[in-house]
Short mmCIF file of C-alpha atoms in Angstrom, two decimals:
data_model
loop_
_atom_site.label_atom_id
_atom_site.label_comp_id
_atom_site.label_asym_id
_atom_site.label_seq_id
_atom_site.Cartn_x
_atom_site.Cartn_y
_atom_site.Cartn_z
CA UNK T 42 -58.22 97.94 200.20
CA UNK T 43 -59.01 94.84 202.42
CA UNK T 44 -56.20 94.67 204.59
CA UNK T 45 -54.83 91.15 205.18
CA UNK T 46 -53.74 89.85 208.12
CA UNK T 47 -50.47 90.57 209.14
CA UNK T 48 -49.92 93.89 207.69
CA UNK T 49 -51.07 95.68 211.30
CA UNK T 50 -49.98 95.89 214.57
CA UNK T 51 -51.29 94.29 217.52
CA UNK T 52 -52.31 97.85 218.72
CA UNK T 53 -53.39 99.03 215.91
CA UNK T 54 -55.75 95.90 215.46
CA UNK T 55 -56.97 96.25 218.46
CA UNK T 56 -57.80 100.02 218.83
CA UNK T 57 -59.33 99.74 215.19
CA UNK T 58 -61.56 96.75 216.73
CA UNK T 59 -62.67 98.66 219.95
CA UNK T 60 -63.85 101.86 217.89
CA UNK T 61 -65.50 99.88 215.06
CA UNK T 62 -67.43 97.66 218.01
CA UNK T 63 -68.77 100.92 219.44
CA UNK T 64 -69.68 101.99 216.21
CA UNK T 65 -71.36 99.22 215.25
CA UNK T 66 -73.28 98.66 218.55
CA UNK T 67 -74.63 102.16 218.38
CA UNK T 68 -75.90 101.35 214.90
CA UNK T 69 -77.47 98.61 216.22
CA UNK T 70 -79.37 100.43 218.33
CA UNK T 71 -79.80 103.50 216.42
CA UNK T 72 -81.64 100.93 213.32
CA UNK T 73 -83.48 99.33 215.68
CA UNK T 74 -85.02 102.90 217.17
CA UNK T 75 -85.54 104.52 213.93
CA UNK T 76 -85.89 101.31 211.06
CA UNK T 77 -88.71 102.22 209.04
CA UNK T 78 -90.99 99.50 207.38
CA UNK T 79 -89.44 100.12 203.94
CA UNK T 80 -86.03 100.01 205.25
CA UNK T 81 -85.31 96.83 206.45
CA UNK T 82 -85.66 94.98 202.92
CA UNK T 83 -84.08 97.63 201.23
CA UNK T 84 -81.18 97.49 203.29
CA UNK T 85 -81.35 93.53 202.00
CA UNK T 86 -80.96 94.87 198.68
CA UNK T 87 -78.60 96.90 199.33
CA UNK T 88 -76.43 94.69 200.86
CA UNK T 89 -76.85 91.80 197.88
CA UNK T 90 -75.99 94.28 195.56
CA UNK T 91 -73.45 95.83 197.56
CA UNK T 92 -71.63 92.05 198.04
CA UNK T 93 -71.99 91.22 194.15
CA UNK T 94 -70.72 94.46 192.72
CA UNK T 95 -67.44 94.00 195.09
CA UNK T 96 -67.08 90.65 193.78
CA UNK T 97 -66.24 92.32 190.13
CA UNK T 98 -63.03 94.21 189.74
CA UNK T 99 -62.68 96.54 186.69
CA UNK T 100 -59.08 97.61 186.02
CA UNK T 101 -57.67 101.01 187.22
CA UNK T 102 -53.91 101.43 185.49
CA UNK T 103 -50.70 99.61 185.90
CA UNK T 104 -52.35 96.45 186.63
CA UNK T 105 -54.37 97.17 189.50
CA UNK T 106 -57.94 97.49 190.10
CA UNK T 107 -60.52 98.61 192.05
CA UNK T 108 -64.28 97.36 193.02
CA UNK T 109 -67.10 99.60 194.28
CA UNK T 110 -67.01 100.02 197.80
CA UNK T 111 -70.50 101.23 198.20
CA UNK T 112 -70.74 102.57 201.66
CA UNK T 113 -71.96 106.15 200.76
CA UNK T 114 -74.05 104.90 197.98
CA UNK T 115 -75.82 103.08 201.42
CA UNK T 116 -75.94 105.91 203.50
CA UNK T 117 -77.33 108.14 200.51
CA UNK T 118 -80.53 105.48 200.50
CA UNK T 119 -81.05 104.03 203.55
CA UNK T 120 -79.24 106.41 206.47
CA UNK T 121 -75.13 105.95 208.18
CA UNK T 122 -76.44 104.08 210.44
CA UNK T 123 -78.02 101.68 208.72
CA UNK T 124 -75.38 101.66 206.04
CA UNK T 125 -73.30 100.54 208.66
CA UNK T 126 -75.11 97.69 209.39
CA UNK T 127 -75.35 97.25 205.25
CA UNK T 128 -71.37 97.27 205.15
CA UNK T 129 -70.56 95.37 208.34
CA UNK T 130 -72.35 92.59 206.70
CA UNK T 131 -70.97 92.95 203.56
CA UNK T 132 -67.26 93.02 204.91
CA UNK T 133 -68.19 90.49 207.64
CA UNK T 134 -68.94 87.75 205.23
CA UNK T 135 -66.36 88.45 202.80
CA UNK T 136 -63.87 88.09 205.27
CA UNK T 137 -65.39 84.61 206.93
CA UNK T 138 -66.40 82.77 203.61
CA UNK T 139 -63.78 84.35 201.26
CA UNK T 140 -60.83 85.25 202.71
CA UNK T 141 -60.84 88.42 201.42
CA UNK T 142 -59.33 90.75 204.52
CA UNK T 143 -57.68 89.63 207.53
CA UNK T 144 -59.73 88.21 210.11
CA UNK T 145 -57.41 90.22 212.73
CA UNK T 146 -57.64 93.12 210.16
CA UNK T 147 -61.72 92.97 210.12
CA UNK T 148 -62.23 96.12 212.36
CA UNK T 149 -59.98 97.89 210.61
CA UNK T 150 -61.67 97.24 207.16
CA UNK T 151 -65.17 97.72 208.60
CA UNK T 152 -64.11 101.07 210.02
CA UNK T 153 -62.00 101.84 206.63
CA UNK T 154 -64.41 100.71 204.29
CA UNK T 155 -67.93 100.58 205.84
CA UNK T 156 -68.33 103.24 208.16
CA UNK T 157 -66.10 106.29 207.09
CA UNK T 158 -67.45 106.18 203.90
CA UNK T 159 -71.08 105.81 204.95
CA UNK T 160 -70.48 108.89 207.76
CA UNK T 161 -68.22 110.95 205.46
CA UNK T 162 -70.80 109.70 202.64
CA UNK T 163 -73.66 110.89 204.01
CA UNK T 164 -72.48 113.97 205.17
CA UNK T 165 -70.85 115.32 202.08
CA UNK T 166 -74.12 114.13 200.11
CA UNK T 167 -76.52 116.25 202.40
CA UNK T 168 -74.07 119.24 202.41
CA UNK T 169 -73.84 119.32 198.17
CA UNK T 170 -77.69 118.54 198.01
CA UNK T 171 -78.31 121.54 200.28
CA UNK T 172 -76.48 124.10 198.10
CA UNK T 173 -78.47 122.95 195.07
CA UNK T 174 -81.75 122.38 196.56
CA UNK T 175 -82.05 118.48 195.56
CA UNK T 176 -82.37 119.54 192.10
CA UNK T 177 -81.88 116.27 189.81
CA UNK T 178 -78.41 117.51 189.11
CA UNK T 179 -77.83 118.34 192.55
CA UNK T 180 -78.48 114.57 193.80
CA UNK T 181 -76.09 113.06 191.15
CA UNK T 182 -73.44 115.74 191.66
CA UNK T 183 -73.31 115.20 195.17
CA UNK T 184 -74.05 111.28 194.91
CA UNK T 185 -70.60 111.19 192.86
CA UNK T 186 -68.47 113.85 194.99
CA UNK T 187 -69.44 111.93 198.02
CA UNK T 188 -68.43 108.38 196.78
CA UNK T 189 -65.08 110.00 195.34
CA UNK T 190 -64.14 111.47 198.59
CA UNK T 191 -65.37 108.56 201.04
CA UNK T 192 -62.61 106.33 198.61
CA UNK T 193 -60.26 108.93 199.25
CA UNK T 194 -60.42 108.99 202.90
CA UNK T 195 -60.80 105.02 203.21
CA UNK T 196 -57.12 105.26 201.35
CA UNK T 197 -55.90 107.58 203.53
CA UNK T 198 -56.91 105.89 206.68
CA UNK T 199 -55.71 102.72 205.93
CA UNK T 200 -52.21 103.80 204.40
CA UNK T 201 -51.91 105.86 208.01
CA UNK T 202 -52.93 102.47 210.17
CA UNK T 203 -50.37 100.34 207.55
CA UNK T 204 -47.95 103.21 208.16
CA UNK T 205 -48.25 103.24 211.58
CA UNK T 206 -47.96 99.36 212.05
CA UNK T 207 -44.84 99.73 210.26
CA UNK T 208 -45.50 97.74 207.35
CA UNK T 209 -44.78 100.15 205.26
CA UNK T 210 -43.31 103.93 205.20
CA UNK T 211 -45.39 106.84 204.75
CA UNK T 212 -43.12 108.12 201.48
CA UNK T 213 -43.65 104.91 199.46
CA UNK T 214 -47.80 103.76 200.98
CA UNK T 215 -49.66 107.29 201.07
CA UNK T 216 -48.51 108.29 197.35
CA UNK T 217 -49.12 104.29 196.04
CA UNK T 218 -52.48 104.11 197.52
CA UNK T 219 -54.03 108.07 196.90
CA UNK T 220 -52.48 107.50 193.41
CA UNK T 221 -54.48 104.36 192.59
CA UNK T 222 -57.72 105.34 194.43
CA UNK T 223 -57.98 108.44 192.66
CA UNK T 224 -59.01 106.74 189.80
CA UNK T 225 -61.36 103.79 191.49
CA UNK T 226 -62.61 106.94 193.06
CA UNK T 227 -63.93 107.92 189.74
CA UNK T 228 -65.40 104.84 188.79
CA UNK T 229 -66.74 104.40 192.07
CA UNK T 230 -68.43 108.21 191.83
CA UNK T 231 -69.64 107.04 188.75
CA UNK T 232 -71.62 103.67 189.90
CA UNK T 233 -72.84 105.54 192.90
CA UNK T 234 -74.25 108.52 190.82
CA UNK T 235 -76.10 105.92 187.99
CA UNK T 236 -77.62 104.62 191.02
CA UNK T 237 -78.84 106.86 192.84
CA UNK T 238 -80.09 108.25 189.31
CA UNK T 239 -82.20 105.34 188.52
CA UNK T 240 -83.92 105.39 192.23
CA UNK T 241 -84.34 108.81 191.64
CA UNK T 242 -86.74 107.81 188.16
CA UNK T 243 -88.16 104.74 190.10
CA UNK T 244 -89.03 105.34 193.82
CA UNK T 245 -87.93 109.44 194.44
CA UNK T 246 -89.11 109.37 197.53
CA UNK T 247 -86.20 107.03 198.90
CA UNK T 248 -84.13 110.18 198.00
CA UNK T 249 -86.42 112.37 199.93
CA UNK T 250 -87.87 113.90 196.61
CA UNK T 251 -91.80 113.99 196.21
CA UNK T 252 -92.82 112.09 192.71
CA UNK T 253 -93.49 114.77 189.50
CA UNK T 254 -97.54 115.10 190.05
CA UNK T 255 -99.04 113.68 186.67
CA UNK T 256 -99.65 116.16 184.01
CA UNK T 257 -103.08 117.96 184.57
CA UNK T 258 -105.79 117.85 181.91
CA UNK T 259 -106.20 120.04 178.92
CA UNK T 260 -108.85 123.01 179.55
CA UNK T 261 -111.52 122.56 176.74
CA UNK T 262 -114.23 125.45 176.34
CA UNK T 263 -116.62 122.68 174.41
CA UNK T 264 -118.58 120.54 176.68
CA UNK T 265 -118.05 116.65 175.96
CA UNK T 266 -120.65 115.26 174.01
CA UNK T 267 -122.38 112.43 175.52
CA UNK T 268 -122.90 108.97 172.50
#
């Protein structure tokens, strides 16, 4: 989904650059007003793990593949805007030290991959965890609907800004790329939910659940007798 350069328009470049700047600069100051203690190394982690797991592919079908993109999995822990700082990072380095998206394309891929997909993320996340009442099943239900649907609409906003740059039709890109991110969305649904599962046994309370109190003691009629 990193969209090289060359495949947009000048316009659509641009626009995609002046909307992800004000996005980002009201993250900026929207961390810096809120960040928590705990959050600023966790969104460290986050982004480490965030940069490694897109470094690994897995295949999809007909040759392609897919890598996690991660941006609701951010939001779910650490907040949109934050996550938005997680992913600009993320994308931002990829692009400069990799080569891996278009350096004219950049604020279209932070905007496509980082910040729809924390937004949309976050959103569908709190709406599905609502309904169930954060129940365990809840969080991972709505941890995986929320990744498969921020993939979805990060496929359908770039195959509209490729369609509109006239790189390609909107017959032969939507079908291509909804068809193949279907399935990453799965596997991406998938990562998000085993994480969020695993913080969910090891710190709750990043998920905004209190830790199970520890099993009281057994009432015993008999007094104790002392040695």
């Amino acid at each position: 989904m990193h969209v090289p350069d060359g495949f947009l328009s000048v316009p659509v470049a641009s626009v995609m650059y002046i909307v992800t700047a004000i996005i980002v600069g009201t993250a900026v100051r929207q961390t810096n007003r809120h960040l928590k203690e705990s959050t600023a190394p966790l969104m460290g982690v986050l982004a480490a793990f965030i940069f490694a797991a897109q470094m690994m592919n897995f295949p999809v079908a007909g040759g392609t593949s897919g890598h996690l993109l991660g941006g609701a999995l951010a939001a779910i822990l650490v907040g949109p805007w934050a996550a938005v700082l997680v992913m600009t990072t993320v994308i931002g380095v990829q692009a400069l030290v990799f080569q891996d998206g278009g350096l004219a394309a950049l604020g279209a891929n932070i905007f496509n991959m980082g910040i729809l997909p924390a937004f949309v993320g976050f959103g569908i996340f709190r709406a599905v965890t609502g309904v169930l009442r954060s129940s365990r099943a809840g969080l991972l239900g709505g941890a995986f609907v929320s990744a498969w649907i921020s993939v979805m609409l990060a496929a359908l906003f770039t195959s509209a800004q490729l369609a509109i740059s006239g790189t390609s039709p909107w017959s032969i890109v939507l079908p291509a790329m909804l068809g193949v991110h279907v399935l990453i969305g799965l596997g991406e649904g998938a990562i998000t939910a085993g994480a969020v599962g695993l913080v969910l046994s090891a710190r709750p309370d990043l998920l905004g659940v209190a830790p199970p109190s520890p099993p009281a003691e057994a009432y015993s009629p008999y007094p104790e007798e002392s040695a």
